[in-house]
Each structure stands twice: as C-alpha cells, then as structure tokens.
MMTF fields as JSON, N, C-alpha, C and O atoms, coordinates in Angstrom:
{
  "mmtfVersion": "1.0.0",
  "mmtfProducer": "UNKNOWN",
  "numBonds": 643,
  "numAtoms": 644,
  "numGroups": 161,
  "numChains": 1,
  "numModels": 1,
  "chainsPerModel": [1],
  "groupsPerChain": [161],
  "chainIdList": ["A"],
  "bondAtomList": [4, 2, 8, 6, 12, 10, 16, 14, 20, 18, 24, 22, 28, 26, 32, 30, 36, 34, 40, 38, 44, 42, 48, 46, 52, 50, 56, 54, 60, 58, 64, 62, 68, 66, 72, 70, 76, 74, 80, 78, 84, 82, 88, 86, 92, 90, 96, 94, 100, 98, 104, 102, 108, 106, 112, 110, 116, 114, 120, 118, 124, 122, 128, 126, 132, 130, 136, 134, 140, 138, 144, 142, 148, 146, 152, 150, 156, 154, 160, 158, 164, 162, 168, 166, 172, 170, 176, 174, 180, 178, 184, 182, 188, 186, 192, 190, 196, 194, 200, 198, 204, 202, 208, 206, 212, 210, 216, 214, 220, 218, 224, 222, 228, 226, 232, 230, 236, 234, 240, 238, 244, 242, 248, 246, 252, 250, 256, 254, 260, 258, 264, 262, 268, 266, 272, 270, 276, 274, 280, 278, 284, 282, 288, 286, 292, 290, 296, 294, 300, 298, 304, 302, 308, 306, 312, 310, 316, 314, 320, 318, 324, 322, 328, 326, 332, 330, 336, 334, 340, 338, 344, 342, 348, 346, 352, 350, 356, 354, 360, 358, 364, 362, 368, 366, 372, 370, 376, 374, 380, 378, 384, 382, 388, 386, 392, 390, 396, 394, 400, 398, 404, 402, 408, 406, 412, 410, 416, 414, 420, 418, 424, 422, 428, 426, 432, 430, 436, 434, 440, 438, 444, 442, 448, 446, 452, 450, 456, 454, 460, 458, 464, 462, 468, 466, 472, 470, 476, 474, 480, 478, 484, 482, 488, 486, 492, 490, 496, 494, 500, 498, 504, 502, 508, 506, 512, 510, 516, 514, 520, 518, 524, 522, 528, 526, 532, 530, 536, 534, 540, 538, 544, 542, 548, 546, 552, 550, 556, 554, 560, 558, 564, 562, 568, 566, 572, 570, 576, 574, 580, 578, 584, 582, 588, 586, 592, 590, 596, 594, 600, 598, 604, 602, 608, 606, 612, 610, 616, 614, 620, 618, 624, 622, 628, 626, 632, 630, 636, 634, 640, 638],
  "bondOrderList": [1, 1, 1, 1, 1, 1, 1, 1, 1, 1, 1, 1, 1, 1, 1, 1, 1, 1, 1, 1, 1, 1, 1, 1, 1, 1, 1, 1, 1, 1, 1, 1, 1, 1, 1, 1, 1, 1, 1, 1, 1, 1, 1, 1, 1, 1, 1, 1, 1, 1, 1, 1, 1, 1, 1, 1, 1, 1, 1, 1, 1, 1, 1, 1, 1, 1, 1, 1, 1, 1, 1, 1, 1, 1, 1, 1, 1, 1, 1, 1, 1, 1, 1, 1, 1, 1, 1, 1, 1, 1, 1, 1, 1, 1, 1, 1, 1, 1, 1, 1, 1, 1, 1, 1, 1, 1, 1, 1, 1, 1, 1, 1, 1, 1, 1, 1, 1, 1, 1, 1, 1, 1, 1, 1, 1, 1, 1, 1, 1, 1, 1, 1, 1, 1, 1, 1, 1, 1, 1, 1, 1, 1, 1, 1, 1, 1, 1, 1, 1, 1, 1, 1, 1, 1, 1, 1, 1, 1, 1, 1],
  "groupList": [{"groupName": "UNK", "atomNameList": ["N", "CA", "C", "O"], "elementList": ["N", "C", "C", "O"], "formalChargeList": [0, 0, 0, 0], "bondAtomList": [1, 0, 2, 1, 3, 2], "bondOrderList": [1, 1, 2], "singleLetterCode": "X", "chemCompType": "L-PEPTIDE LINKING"}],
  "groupTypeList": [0, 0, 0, 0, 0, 0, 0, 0, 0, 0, 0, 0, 0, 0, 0, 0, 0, 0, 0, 0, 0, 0, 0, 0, 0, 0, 0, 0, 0, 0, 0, 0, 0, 0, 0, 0, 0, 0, 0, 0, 0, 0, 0, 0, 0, 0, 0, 0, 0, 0, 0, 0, 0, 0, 0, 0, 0, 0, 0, 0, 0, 0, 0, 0, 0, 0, 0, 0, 0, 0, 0, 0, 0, 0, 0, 0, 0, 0, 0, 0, 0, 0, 0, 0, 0, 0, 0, 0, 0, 0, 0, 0, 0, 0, 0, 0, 0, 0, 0, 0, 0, 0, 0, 0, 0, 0, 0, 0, 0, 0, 0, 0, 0, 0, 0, 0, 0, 0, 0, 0, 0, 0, 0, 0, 0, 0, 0, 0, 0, 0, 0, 0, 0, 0, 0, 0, 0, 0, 0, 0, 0, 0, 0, 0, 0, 0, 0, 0, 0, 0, 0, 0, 0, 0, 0, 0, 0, 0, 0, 0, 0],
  "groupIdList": [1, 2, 3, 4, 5, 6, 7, 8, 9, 10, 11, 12, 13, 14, 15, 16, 17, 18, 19, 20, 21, 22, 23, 24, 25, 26, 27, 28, 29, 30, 31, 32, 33, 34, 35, 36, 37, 38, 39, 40, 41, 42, 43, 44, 45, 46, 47, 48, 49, 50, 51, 52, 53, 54, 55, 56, 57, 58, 59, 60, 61, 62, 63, 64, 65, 66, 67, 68, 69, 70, 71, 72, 73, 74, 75, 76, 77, 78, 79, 80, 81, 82, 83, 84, 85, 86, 87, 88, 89, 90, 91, 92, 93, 94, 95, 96, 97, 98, 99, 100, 101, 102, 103, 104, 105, 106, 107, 108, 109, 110, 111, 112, 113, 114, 115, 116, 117, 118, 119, 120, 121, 122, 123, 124, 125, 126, 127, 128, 129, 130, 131, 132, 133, 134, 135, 136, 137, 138, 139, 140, 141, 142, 143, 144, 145, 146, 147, 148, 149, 150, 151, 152, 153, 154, 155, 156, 157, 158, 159, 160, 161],
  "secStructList": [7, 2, 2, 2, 2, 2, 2, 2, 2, 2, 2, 2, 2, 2, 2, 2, 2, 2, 2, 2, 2, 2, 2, 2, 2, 2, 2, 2, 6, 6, 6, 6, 7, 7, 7, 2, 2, 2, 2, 2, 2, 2, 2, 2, 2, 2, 2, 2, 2, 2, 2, 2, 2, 2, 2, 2, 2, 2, 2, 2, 2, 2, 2, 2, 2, 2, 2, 2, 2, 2, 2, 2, 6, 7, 2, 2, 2, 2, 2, 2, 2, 2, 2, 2, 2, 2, 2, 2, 2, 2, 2, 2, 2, 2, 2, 2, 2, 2, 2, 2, 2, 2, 2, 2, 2, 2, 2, 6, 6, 7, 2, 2, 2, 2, 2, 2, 2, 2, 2, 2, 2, 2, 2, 2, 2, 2, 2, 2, 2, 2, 2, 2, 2, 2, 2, 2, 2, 2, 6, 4, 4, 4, 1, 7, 6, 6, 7, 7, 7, 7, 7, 7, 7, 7, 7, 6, 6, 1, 7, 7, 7],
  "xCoordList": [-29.051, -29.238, -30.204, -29.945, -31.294, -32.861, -32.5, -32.706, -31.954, -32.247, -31.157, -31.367, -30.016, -29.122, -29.31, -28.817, -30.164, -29.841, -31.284, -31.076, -32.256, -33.285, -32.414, -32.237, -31.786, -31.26, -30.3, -30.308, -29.557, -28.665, -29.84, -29.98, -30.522, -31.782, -32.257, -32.465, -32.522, -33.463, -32.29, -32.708, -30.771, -29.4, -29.519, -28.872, -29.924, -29.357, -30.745, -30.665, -31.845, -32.999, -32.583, -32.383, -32.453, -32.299, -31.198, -31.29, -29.991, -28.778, -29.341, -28.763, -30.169, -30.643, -31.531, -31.343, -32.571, -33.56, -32.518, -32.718, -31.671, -30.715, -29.942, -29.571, -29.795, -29.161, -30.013, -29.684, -31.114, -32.435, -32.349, -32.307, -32.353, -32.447, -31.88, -32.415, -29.987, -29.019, -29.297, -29.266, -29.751, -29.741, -30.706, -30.504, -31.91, -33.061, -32.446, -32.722, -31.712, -31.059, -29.978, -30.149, -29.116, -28.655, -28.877, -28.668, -29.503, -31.06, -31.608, -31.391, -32.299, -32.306, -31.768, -32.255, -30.613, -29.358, -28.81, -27.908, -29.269, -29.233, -30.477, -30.433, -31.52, -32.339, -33.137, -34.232, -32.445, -33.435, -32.947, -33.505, -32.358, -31.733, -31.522, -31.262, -31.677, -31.297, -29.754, -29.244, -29.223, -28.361, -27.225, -27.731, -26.004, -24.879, -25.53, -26.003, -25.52, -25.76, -27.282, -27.36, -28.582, -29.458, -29.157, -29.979, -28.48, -28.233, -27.283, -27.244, -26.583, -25.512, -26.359, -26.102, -27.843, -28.403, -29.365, -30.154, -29.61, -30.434, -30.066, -30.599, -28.639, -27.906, -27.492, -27.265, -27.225, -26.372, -28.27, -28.184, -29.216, -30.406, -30.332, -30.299, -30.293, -30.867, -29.983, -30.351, -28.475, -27.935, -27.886, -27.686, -28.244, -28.562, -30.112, -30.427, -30.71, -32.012, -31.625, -32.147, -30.96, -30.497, -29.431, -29.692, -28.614, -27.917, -28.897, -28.705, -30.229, -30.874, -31.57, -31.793, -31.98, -32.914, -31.97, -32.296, -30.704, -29.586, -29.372, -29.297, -29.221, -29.289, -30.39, -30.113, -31.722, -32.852, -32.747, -33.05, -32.392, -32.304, -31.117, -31.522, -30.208, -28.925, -29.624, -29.462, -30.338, -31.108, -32.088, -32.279, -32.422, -33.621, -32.865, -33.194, -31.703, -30.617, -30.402, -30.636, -30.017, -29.549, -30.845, -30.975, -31.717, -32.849, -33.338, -33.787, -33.265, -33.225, -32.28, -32.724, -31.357, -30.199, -30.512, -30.575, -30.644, -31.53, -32.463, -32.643, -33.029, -34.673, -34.016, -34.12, -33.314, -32.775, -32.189, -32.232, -31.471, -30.407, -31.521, -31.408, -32.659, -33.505, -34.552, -35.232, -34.239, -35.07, -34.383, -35.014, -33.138, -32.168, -31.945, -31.535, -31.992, -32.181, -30.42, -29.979, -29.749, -27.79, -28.117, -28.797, -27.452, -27.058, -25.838, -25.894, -24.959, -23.945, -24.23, -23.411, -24.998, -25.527, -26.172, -26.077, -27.175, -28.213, -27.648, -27.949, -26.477, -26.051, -25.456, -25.579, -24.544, -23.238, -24.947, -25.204, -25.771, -26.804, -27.753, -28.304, -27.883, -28.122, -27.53, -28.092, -26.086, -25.06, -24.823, -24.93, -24.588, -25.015, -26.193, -26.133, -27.579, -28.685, -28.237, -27.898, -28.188, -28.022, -27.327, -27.817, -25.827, -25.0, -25.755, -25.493, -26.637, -27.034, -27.843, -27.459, -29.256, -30.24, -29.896, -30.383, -28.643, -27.801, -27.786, -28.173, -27.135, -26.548, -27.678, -27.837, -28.659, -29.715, -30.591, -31.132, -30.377, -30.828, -30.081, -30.583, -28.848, -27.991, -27.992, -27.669, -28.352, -28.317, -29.747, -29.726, -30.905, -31.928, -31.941, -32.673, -31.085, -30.162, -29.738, -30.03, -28.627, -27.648, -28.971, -29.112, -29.476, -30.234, -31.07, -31.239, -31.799, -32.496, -31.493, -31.603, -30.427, -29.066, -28.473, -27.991, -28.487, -27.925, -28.669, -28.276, -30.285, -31.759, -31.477, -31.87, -30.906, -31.844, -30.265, -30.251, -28.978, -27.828, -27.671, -27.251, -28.322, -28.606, -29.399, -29.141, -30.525, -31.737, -30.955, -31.168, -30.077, -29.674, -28.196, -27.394, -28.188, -27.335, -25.988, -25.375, -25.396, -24.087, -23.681, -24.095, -23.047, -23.118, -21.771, -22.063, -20.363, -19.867, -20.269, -19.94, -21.047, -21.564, -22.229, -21.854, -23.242, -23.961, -22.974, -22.989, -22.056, -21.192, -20.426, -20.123, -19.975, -19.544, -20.197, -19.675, -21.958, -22.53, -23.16, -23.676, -22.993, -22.931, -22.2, -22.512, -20.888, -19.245, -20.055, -20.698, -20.007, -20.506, -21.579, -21.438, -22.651, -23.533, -23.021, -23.212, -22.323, -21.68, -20.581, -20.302, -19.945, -19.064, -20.306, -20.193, -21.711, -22.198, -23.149, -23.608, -23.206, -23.501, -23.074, -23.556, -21.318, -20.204, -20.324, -20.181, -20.783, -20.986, -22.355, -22.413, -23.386, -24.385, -24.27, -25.278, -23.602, -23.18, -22.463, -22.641, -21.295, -20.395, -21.289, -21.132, -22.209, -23.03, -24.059, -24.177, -24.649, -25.337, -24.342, -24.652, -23.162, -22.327, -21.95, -21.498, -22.062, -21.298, -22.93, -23.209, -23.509, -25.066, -25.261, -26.024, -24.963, -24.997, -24.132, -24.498, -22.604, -22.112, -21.858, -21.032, -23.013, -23.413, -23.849, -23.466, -24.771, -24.967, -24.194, -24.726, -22.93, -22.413, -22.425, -22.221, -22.567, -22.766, -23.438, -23.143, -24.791, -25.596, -24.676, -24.771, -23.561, -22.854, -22.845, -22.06, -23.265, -23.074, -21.516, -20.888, -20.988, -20.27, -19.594, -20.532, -18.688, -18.042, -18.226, -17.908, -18.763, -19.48, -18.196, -17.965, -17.573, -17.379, -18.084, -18.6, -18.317, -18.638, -17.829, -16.64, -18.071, -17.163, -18.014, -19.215, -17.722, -17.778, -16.644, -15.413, -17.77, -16.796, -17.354, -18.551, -16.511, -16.488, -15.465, -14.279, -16.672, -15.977, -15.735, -16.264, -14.653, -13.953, -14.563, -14.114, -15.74, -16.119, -15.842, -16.623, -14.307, -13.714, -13.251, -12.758, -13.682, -13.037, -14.265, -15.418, -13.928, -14.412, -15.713, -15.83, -16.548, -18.106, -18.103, -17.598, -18.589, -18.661, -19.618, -20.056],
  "yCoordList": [231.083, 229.648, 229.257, 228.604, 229.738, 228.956, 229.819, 229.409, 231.015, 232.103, 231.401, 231.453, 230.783, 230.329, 229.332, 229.16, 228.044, 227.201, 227.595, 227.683, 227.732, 228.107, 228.429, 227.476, 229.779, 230.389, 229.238, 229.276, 228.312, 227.104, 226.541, 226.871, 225.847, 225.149, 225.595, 224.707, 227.303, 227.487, 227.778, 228.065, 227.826, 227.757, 226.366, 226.154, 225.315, 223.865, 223.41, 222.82, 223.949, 223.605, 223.962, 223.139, 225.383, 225.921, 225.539, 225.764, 224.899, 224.336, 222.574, 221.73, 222.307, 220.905, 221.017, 220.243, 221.96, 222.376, 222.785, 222.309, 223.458, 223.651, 222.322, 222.289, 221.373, 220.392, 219.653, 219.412, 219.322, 218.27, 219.221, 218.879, 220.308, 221.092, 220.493, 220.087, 220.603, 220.321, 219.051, 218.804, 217.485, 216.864, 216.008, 214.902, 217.057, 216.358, 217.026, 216.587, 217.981, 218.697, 217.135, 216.408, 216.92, 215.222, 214.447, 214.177, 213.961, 213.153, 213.45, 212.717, 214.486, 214.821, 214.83, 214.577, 215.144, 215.464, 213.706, 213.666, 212.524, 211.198, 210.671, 209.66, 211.65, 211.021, 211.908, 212.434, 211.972, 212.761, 214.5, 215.243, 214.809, 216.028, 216.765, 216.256, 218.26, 218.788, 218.997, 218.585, 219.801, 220.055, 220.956, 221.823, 220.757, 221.158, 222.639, 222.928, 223.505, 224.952, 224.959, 225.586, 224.118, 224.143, 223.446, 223.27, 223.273, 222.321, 223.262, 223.364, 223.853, 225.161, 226.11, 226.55, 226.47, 227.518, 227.071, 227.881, 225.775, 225.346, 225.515, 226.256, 224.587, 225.309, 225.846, 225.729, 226.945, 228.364, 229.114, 229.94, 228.925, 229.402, 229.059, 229.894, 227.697, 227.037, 227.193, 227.375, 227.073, 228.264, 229.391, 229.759, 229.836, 231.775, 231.78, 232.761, 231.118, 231.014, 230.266, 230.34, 229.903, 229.214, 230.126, 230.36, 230.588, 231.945, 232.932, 233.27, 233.719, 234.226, 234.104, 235.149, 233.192, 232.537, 232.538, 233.341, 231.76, 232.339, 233.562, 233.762, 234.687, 235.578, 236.595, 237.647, 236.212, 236.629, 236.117, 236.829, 235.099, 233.987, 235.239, 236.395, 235.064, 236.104, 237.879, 238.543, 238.233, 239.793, 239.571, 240.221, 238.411, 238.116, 237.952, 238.719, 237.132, 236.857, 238.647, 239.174, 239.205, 240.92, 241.517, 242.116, 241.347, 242.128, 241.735, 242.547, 240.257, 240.175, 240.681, 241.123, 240.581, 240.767, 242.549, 242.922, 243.288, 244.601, 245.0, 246.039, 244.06, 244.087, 243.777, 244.612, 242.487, 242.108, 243.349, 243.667, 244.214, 245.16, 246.514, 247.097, 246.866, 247.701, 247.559, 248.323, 245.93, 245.885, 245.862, 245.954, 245.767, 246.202, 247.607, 248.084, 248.335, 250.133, 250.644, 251.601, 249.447, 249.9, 250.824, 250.546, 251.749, 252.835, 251.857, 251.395, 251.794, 250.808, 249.42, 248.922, 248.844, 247.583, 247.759, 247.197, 248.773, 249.111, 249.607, 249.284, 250.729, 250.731, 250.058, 250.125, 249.116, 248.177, 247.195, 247.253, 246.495, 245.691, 246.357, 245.718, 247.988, 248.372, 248.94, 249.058, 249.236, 249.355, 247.527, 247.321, 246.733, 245.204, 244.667, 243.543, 245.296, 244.987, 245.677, 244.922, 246.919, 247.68, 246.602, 245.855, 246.914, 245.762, 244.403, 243.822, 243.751, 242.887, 243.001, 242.822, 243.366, 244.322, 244.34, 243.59, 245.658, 246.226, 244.775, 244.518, 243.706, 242.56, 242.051, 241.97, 241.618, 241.197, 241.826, 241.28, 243.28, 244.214, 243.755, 243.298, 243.788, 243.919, 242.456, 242.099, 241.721, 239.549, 239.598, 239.213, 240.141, 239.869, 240.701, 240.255, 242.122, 242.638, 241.945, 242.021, 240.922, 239.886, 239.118, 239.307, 238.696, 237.213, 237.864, 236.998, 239.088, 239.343, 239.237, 238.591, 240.199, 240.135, 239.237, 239.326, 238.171, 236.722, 236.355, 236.181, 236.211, 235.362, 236.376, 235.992, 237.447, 238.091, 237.807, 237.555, 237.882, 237.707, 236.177, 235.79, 235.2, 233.677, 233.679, 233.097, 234.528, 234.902, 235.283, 234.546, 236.424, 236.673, 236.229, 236.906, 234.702, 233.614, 234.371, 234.488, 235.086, 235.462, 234.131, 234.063, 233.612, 232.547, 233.394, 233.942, 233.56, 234.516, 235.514, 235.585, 236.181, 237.731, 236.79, 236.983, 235.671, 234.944, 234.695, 235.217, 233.683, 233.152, 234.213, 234.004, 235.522, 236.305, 237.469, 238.278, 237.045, 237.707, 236.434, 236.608, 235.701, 234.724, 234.248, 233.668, 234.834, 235.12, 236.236, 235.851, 237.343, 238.109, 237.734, 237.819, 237.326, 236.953, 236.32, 236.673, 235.265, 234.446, 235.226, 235.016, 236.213, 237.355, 238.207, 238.806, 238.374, 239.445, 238.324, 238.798, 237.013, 235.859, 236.044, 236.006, 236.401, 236.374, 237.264, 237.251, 238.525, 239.979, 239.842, 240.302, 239.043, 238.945, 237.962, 238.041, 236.879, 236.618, 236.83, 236.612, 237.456, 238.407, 239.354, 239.484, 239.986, 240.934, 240.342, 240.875, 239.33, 238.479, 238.203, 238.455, 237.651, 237.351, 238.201, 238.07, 239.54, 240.966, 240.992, 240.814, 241.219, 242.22, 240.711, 241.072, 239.776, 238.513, 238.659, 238.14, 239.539, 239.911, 241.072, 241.367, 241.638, 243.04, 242.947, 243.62, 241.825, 241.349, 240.292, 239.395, 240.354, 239.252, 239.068, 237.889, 239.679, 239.718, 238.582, 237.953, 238.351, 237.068, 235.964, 235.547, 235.602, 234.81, 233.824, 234.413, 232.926, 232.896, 232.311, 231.857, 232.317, 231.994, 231.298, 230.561, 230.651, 229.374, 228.565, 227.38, 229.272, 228.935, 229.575, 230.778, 229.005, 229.52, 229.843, 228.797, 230.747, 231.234, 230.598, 230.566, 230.142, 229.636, 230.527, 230.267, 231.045, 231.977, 231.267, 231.261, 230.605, 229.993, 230.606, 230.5, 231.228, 232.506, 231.261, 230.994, 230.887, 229.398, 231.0, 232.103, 230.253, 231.59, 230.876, 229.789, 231.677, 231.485, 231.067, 230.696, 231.108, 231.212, 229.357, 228.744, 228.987, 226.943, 226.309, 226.729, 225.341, 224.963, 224.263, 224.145, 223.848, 223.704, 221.661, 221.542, 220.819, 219.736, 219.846, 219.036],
  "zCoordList": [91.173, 91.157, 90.064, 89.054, 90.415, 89.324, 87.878, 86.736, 88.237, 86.848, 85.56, 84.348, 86.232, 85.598, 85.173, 84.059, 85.84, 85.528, 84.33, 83.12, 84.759, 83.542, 82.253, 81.493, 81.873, 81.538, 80.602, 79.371, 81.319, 80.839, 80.0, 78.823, 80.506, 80.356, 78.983, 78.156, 78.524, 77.413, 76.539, 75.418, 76.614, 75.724, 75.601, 74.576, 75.984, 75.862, 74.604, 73.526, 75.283, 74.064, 72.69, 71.797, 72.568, 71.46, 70.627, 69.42, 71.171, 70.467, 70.553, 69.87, 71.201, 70.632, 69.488, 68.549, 69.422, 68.088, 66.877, 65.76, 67.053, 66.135, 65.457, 64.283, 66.302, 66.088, 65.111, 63.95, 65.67, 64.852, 63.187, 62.005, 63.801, 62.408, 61.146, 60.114, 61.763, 60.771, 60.508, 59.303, 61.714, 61.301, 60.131, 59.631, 59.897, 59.219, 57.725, 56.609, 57.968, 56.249, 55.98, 55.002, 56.843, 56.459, 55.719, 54.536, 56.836, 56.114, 54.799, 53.833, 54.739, 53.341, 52.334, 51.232, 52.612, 51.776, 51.319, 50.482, 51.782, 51.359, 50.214, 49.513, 50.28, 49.716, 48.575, 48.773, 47.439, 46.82, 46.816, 46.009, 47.343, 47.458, 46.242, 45.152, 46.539, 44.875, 45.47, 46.512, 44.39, 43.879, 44.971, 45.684, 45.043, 46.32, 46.571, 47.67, 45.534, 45.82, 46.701, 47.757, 46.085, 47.169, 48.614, 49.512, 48.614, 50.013, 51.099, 52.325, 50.019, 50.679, 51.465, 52.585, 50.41, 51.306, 51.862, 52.349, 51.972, 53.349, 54.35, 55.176, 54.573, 55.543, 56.199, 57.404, 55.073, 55.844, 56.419, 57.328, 56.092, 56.506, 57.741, 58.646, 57.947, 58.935, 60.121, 61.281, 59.565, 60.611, 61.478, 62.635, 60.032, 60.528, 61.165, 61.839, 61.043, 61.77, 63.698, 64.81, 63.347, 64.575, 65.091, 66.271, 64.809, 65.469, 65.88, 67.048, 65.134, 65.219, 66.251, 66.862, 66.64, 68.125, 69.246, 70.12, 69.526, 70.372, 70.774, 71.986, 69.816, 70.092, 70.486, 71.062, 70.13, 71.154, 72.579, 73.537, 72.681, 74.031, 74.177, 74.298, 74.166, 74.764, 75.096, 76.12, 73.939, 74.573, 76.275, 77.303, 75.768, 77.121, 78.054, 78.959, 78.415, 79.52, 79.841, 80.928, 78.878, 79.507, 79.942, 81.009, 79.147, 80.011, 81.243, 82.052, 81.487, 82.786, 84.033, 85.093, 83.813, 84.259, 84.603, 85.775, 83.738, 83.746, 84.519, 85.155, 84.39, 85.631, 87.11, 88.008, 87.312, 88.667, 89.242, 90.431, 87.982, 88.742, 89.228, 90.307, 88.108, 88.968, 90.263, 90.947, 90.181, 91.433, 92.292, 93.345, 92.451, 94.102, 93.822, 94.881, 93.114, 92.918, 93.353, 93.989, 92.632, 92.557, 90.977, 89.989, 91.264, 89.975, 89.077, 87.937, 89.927, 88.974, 88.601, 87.828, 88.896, 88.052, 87.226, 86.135, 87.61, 85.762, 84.629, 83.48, 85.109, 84.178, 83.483, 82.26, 84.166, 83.433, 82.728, 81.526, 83.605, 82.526, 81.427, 80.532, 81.662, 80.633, 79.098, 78.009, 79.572, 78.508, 77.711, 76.502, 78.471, 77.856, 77.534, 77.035, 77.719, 76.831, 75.536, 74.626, 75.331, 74.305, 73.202, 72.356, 73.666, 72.636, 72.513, 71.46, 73.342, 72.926, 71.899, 70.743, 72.273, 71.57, 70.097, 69.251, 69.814, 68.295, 67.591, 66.451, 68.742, 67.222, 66.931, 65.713, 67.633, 67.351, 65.871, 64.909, 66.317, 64.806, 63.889, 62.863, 64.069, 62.855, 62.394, 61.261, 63.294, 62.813, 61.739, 60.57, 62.424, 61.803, 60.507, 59.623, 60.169, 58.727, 57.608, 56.414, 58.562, 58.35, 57.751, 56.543, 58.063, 57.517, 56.541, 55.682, 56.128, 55.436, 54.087, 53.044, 54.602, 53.407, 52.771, 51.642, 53.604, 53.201, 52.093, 50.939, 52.764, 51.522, 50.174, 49.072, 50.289, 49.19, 48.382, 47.177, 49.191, 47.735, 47.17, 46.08, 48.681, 47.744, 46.482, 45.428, 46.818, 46.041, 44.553, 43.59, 44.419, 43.598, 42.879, 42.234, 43.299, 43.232, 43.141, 42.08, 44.811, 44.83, 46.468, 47.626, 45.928, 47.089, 47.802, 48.865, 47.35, 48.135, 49.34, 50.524, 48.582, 49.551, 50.484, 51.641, 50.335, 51.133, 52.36, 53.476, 51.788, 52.903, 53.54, 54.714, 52.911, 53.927, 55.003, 55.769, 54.574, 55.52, 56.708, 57.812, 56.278, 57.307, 58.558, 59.598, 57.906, 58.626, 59.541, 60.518, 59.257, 59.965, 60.743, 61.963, 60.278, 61.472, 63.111, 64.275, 62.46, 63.476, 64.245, 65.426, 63.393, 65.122, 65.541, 66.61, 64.71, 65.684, 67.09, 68.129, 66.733, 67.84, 69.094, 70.226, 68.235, 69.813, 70.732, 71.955, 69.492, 70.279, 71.444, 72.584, 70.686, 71.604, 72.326, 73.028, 72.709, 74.056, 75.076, 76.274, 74.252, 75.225, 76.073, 77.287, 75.373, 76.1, 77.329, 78.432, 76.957, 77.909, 79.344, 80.509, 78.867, 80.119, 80.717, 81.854, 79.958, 80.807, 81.761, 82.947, 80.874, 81.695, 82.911, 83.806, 83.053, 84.053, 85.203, 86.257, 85.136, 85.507, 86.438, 87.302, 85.839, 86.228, 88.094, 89.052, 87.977, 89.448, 90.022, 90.677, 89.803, 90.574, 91.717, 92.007, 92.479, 94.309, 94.888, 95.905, 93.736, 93.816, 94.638, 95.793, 93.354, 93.725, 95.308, 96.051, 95.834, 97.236, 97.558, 96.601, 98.686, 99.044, 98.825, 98.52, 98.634, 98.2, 97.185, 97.079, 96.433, 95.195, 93.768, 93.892, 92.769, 91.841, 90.568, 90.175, 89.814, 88.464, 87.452, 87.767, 86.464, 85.646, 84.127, 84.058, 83.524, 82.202, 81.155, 81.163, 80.148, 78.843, 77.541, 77.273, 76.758, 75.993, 74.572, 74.38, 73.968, 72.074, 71.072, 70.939, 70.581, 69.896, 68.425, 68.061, 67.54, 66.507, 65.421, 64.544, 65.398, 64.741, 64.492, 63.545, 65.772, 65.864, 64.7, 64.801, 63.676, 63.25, 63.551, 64.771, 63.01, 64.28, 63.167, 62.051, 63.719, 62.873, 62.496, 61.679]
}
C-alpha cells in the first residue's frame, strides 16, 4: 500500500523535475539562445540526466523490494529481488557510462555517436524499470485480496513530445 504509493509518489516528482527541466531549456531556447547544435546538447543532457535519476529511483524500488523479501526469510523471493537488483544496479552502471560517453563525443563535436548513445541510454531506462517491476513482483503475496495490480511497461521506442 504506503511502499507503492511512496514509490509512485518519488516516480511522479522526478518526471515533474524532469519536466521543469525541458521546460526552462524552451524558454530559453525563445530568448537569446545559441545556436541548434547547442540547444541539441542541452537537451539530450538534460535528458540523460533525467533518465539517470529514474533509474537510481528504479535501483532503490529493487533494493527495497530486496530488503522486504529478507525480512520474511522466503529463499525464493530474495532471490528473484536479488537477481532484479543486479539488472537494475548493471543499467544504472552502464547509464552513468552512457552519459559520460555521450558529454565527451558532444565534446568532440560527433553529434551522431551522441544521439546514438543516447538511444541506448533510453533502452538501458527500460531495462531498469523492467527490473524494478520484476524485483516488486518478487513479493506479490502482499497483494491483498480483491485488490488488482496493474503493471504498465511505455515501449521506448513511442515518440515522447
């Protein structure tokens, strides 16, 4: 009940901070703004900085989920939430990779390689929420009675406005 809706709660902040983000680059982008290519990698930063935080928020959802399962002392829940921290965990390494990789080929004005490690960032996002919802899953029993779960899994791939 509380873990979820918290849990909802610190996903809803972080995609509203994300939002203000894009919208003050807008804004900017009316007044005085340099040039399309600087504006490209504000952007795609401010993105990948904002995927980046999601996906810590998504490691913390599995590690909890981890902890809940060692404190009822089930062998098969820790594992299934500890095999889904892991994958969470990995993308997280490999996002905060991703973003170092991105700055340094903007840096070395390859806007391509930029945008296609950005691509990548955003499936390893999916990977780290997929993993969050598995390791959430892990304890479903929670569940009470008459109650449904509803799990919605945005295919990365849909254009974002």
């Amino acid at each position: 009940c509380c873990s979820t809706y918290s849990s909802m709660k610190t996903t809803a902040v972080a995609a509203f901070a994300a939002l203000l983000a894009v919208a003050r680059i807008g804004v900017a982008g009316t007044t005085g703004s340099p040039g399309p290519a600087d504006d490209e990698v504000v952007r795609a930063t401010t993105e990948a900085r904002a995927i980046v935080a999601t996906m810590q928020n998504n490691a913390r959802l599995a590690r909890e989920a981890l902890d809940l399962a060692r404190r009822r002392r089930n062998p098969a829940p820790v594992r299934c939430a500890d095999a889904a921290l892991s994958l969470a965990d990995v993308a997280l390494r490999r996002g905060r990779e991703d973003v170092a990789q991105m700055g340094a080929q903007y840096g070395a004005n390859d806007p391509p390689a930029a945008r296609a490690t950005l691509e990548r960032l955003r499936w390893r996002a999916s990977a780290s929420h997929e993993a969050a919802a598995t390791a959430n899953r892990c304890n479903a029993q929670d569940v009470p009675v008459g109650h449904t779960v509803v799990i919605v899994s945005v295919d990365p791939r849909i254009p974002s406005l």
